[in-house]
Amino acid sequence: MIKARFRSPIGPLDESVVRFTALPHDCDLNFHLNAGRYVSFMDVARLELIGRMRLFGEMLRRGWRPVMGGAVMRYRRSVMPFQRFDIRSRVIGWDEKWIYIEHIVEVGGKFCAVGHMRTVIRAKDGDGNVPPSEVLALMGQQLASPPLPEFVANWRNAEEGR
């Protein structure tokens, strides 16, 4: 979060890239990045994305907190111990409640994994959720959501049917 303050600000649909190194304690018995650690690194990348959008301070002042409400992961290539990897993060759309974020993991420009997360912004205790339109208003934006990729829309519909 501190580093994000010193990086250039980005807009609501812009991409942020964070570089990490897979350390031995991040790896599993197969000697590659543990599946759960991907999600943990994506949490950090998501906070960096919020920080670069210059939302984090305003959200804290209002008592708003981002909360992940679901994830869909796909793994294709291993990240090995001591390898440097990038996570490219961007907002891919939103609805009345959820903000959908894509995190792509790459080593040397080669695709390793992708995570699609849905995040809700929670207000102070008991005040419920903050609609994405209010979050955008903090940025001085009044945008319509881009169309969600078909599989994300299907995922959203499946979750609403539960």
Short mmCIF file of C-alpha atoms in Angstrom, two decimals:
data_model
loop_
_atom_site.label_atom_id
_atom_site.label_comp_id
_atom_site.label_asym_id
_atom_site.label_seq_id
_atom_site.Cartn_x
_atom_site.Cartn_y
_atom_site.Cartn_z
CA MET A 1 0.00 0.00 0.00
CA ILE A 2 2.86 2.36 0.74
CA LYS A 3 4.52 1.67 -2.62
CA ALA A 4 1.19 2.23 -4.41
CA ARG A 5 1.12 5.84 -3.14
CA PHE A 6 4.36 6.53 -5.01
CA ARG A 7 3.30 4.91 -8.28
CA SER A 8 1.31 6.76 -10.91
CA PRO A 9 -2.44 6.90 -10.35
CA ILE A 10 -4.67 4.80 -12.60
CA GLY A 11 -8.30 4.93 -13.69
CA PRO A 12 -11.07 2.47 -12.83
CA LEU A 13 -10.45 0.27 -15.89
CA ASP A 14 -6.65 0.55 -16.05
CA GLU A 15 -4.24 -2.27 -15.32
CA SER A 16 -1.78 -2.48 -12.46
CA VAL A 17 1.25 -4.78 -12.41
CA VAL A 18 2.99 -5.99 -9.24
CA ARG A 19 6.14 -8.14 -9.20
CA PHE A 20 6.72 -10.84 -6.60
CA THR A 21 9.26 -13.58 -5.94
CA ALA A 22 8.21 -17.12 -5.03
CA LEU A 23 10.15 -18.02 -1.90
CA PRO A 24 10.54 -21.60 -0.62
CA HIS A 25 7.90 -21.11 2.11
CA ASP A 26 5.40 -20.14 -0.66
CA CYS A 27 5.84 -23.52 -2.33
CA ASP A 28 4.19 -26.88 -1.76
CA LEU A 29 5.56 -30.44 -1.76
CA ASN A 30 5.75 -30.35 -5.58
CA PHE A 31 8.24 -27.47 -5.27
CA HIS A 32 6.10 -24.90 -7.04
CA LEU A 33 3.95 -22.02 -5.85
CA ASN A 34 1.16 -23.34 -3.62
CA ALA A 35 -2.36 -22.84 -5.01
CA GLY A 36 -3.42 -20.93 -1.89
CA ARG A 37 -0.43 -18.59 -2.15
CA TYR A 38 -1.61 -17.49 -5.62
CA VAL A 39 -4.77 -16.20 -3.96
CA SER A 40 -2.77 -14.50 -1.18
CA PHE A 41 -0.54 -12.75 -3.71
CA MET A 42 -3.67 -11.70 -5.63
CA ASP A 43 -5.03 -10.16 -2.40
CA VAL A 44 -1.92 -7.98 -2.22
CA ALA A 45 -2.20 -7.11 -5.92
CA ARG A 46 -5.87 -6.14 -5.41
CA LEU A 47 -4.94 -3.78 -2.57
CA GLU A 48 -2.24 -2.28 -4.78
CA LEU A 49 -4.85 -1.79 -7.52
CA ILE A 50 -7.13 0.04 -5.06
CA GLY A 51 -4.18 2.11 -3.86
CA ARG A 52 -3.18 3.15 -7.38
CA MET A 53 -6.78 4.19 -8.05
CA ARG A 54 -6.30 6.50 -5.04
CA LEU A 55 -9.32 4.96 -3.34
CA PHE A 56 -7.76 3.37 -0.28
CA GLY A 57 -7.47 6.49 1.89
CA GLU A 58 -10.99 7.67 1.08
CA MET A 59 -12.40 4.22 1.71
CA LEU A 60 -10.68 4.00 5.10
CA ARG A 61 -11.97 7.47 6.08
CA ARG A 62 -15.51 6.31 5.34
CA GLY A 63 -15.02 2.99 7.12
CA TRP A 64 -15.39 1.03 3.86
CA ARG A 65 -13.55 -2.27 3.44
CA PRO A 66 -13.07 -4.46 0.35
CA VAL A 67 -14.19 -8.04 0.98
CA MET A 68 -13.64 -10.87 -1.48
CA GLY A 69 -16.84 -12.79 -2.09
CA GLY A 70 -15.65 -15.50 -4.45
CA ALA A 71 -12.91 -16.65 -6.76
CA VAL A 72 -12.50 -18.78 -9.84
CA MET A 73 -8.92 -19.93 -10.49
CA ARG A 74 -7.24 -21.57 -13.47
CA TYR A 75 -3.67 -22.84 -13.27
CA ARG A 76 -1.61 -23.59 -16.40
CA ARG A 77 2.12 -23.27 -15.66
CA SER A 78 4.11 -23.60 -12.46
CA VAL A 79 5.90 -20.79 -10.67
CA MET A 80 9.07 -22.28 -9.24
CA PRO A 81 11.02 -21.31 -6.08
CA PHE A 82 12.93 -18.04 -6.46
CA GLN A 83 11.19 -17.20 -9.74
CA ARG A 84 10.05 -13.65 -10.21
CA PHE A 85 6.46 -13.35 -11.39
CA ASP A 86 4.08 -10.54 -12.23
CA ILE A 87 0.42 -10.20 -11.40
CA ARG A 88 -1.49 -8.00 -13.82
CA SER A 89 -4.74 -6.83 -12.23
CA ARG A 90 -7.70 -4.93 -13.60
CA VAL A 91 -11.39 -4.38 -12.97
CA ILE A 92 -13.34 -6.15 -15.70
CA GLY A 93 -16.80 -4.93 -14.69
CA TRP A 94 -19.39 -4.58 -11.97
CA ASP A 95 -23.06 -4.94 -11.21
CA GLU A 96 -25.26 -3.41 -8.50
CA LYS A 97 -23.29 -5.15 -5.73
CA TRP A 98 -20.07 -6.80 -6.94
CA ILE A 99 -16.89 -5.56 -8.56
CA TYR A 100 -15.23 -8.21 -10.73
CA ILE A 101 -11.43 -8.24 -10.92
CA GLU A 102 -9.07 -10.25 -13.11
CA HIS A 103 -5.57 -11.21 -11.93
CA ILE A 104 -3.19 -12.74 -14.48
CA VAL A 105 0.02 -14.39 -13.23
CA GLU A 106 2.96 -14.42 -15.63
CA VAL A 107 6.60 -15.46 -15.52
CA GLY A 108 8.67 -13.69 -18.15
CA GLY A 109 5.52 -12.80 -20.08
CA LYS A 110 4.30 -16.42 -20.13
CA PHE A 111 0.83 -17.14 -18.76
CA CYS A 112 0.83 -19.20 -15.53
CA ALA A 113 -2.55 -18.68 -13.93
CA VAL A 114 -5.59 -16.44 -13.85
CA GLY A 115 -7.93 -15.62 -11.01
CA HIS A 116 -11.27 -13.90 -11.33
CA MET A 117 -12.47 -12.45 -8.06
CA ARG A 118 -15.62 -10.70 -7.01
CA THR A 119 -15.32 -8.06 -4.35
CA VAL A 120 -17.93 -6.18 -2.41
CA ILE A 121 -17.22 -2.95 -0.58
CA ARG A 122 -18.62 -3.17 2.94
CA ALA A 123 -19.62 -0.04 4.83
CA LYS A 124 -19.21 0.41 8.57
CA ASP A 125 -20.65 -2.32 10.75
CA GLY A 126 -24.35 -2.67 10.09
CA ASP A 127 -24.42 -0.18 7.22
CA GLY A 128 -24.40 -2.85 4.49
CA ASN A 129 -22.72 -2.80 1.11
CA VAL A 130 -21.54 0.20 -0.87
CA PRO A 131 -22.76 0.12 -4.49
CA PRO A 132 -19.97 0.24 -7.10
CA SER A 133 -21.50 3.48 -8.43
CA GLU A 134 -20.62 5.16 -5.09
CA VAL A 135 -17.06 3.83 -5.29
CA LEU A 136 -16.74 5.23 -8.82
CA ALA A 137 -18.13 8.56 -7.61
CA LEU A 138 -15.17 8.76 -5.19
CA MET A 139 -12.97 8.75 -8.29
CA GLY A 140 -15.11 11.39 -9.99
CA GLN A 141 -16.36 8.78 -12.46
CA GLN A 142 -19.82 7.89 -13.69
CA LEU A 143 -19.20 4.90 -15.91
CA ALA A 144 -21.34 2.04 -17.06
CA SER A 145 -19.77 -1.36 -16.53
CA PRO A 146 -18.14 -2.94 -19.54
CA PRO A 147 -19.89 -6.18 -20.50
CA LEU A 148 -18.71 -9.00 -18.27
CA PRO A 149 -16.98 -11.88 -20.06
CA GLU A 150 -19.54 -14.64 -20.69
CA PHE A 151 -18.03 -17.10 -18.20
CA VAL A 152 -17.97 -14.40 -15.47
CA ALA A 153 -21.62 -13.55 -16.18
CA ASN A 154 -22.45 -17.28 -15.99
CA TRP A 155 -20.54 -17.55 -12.70
CA ARG A 156 -22.44 -14.55 -11.30
CA ASN A 157 -25.77 -16.04 -12.36
CA ALA A 158 -24.87 -19.41 -10.82
CA GLU A 159 -23.97 -17.72 -7.52
CA GLU A 160 -27.21 -15.73 -7.46
CA GLY A 161 -29.18 -18.94 -7.98
CA ARG A 162 -27.85 -20.48 -4.76
#
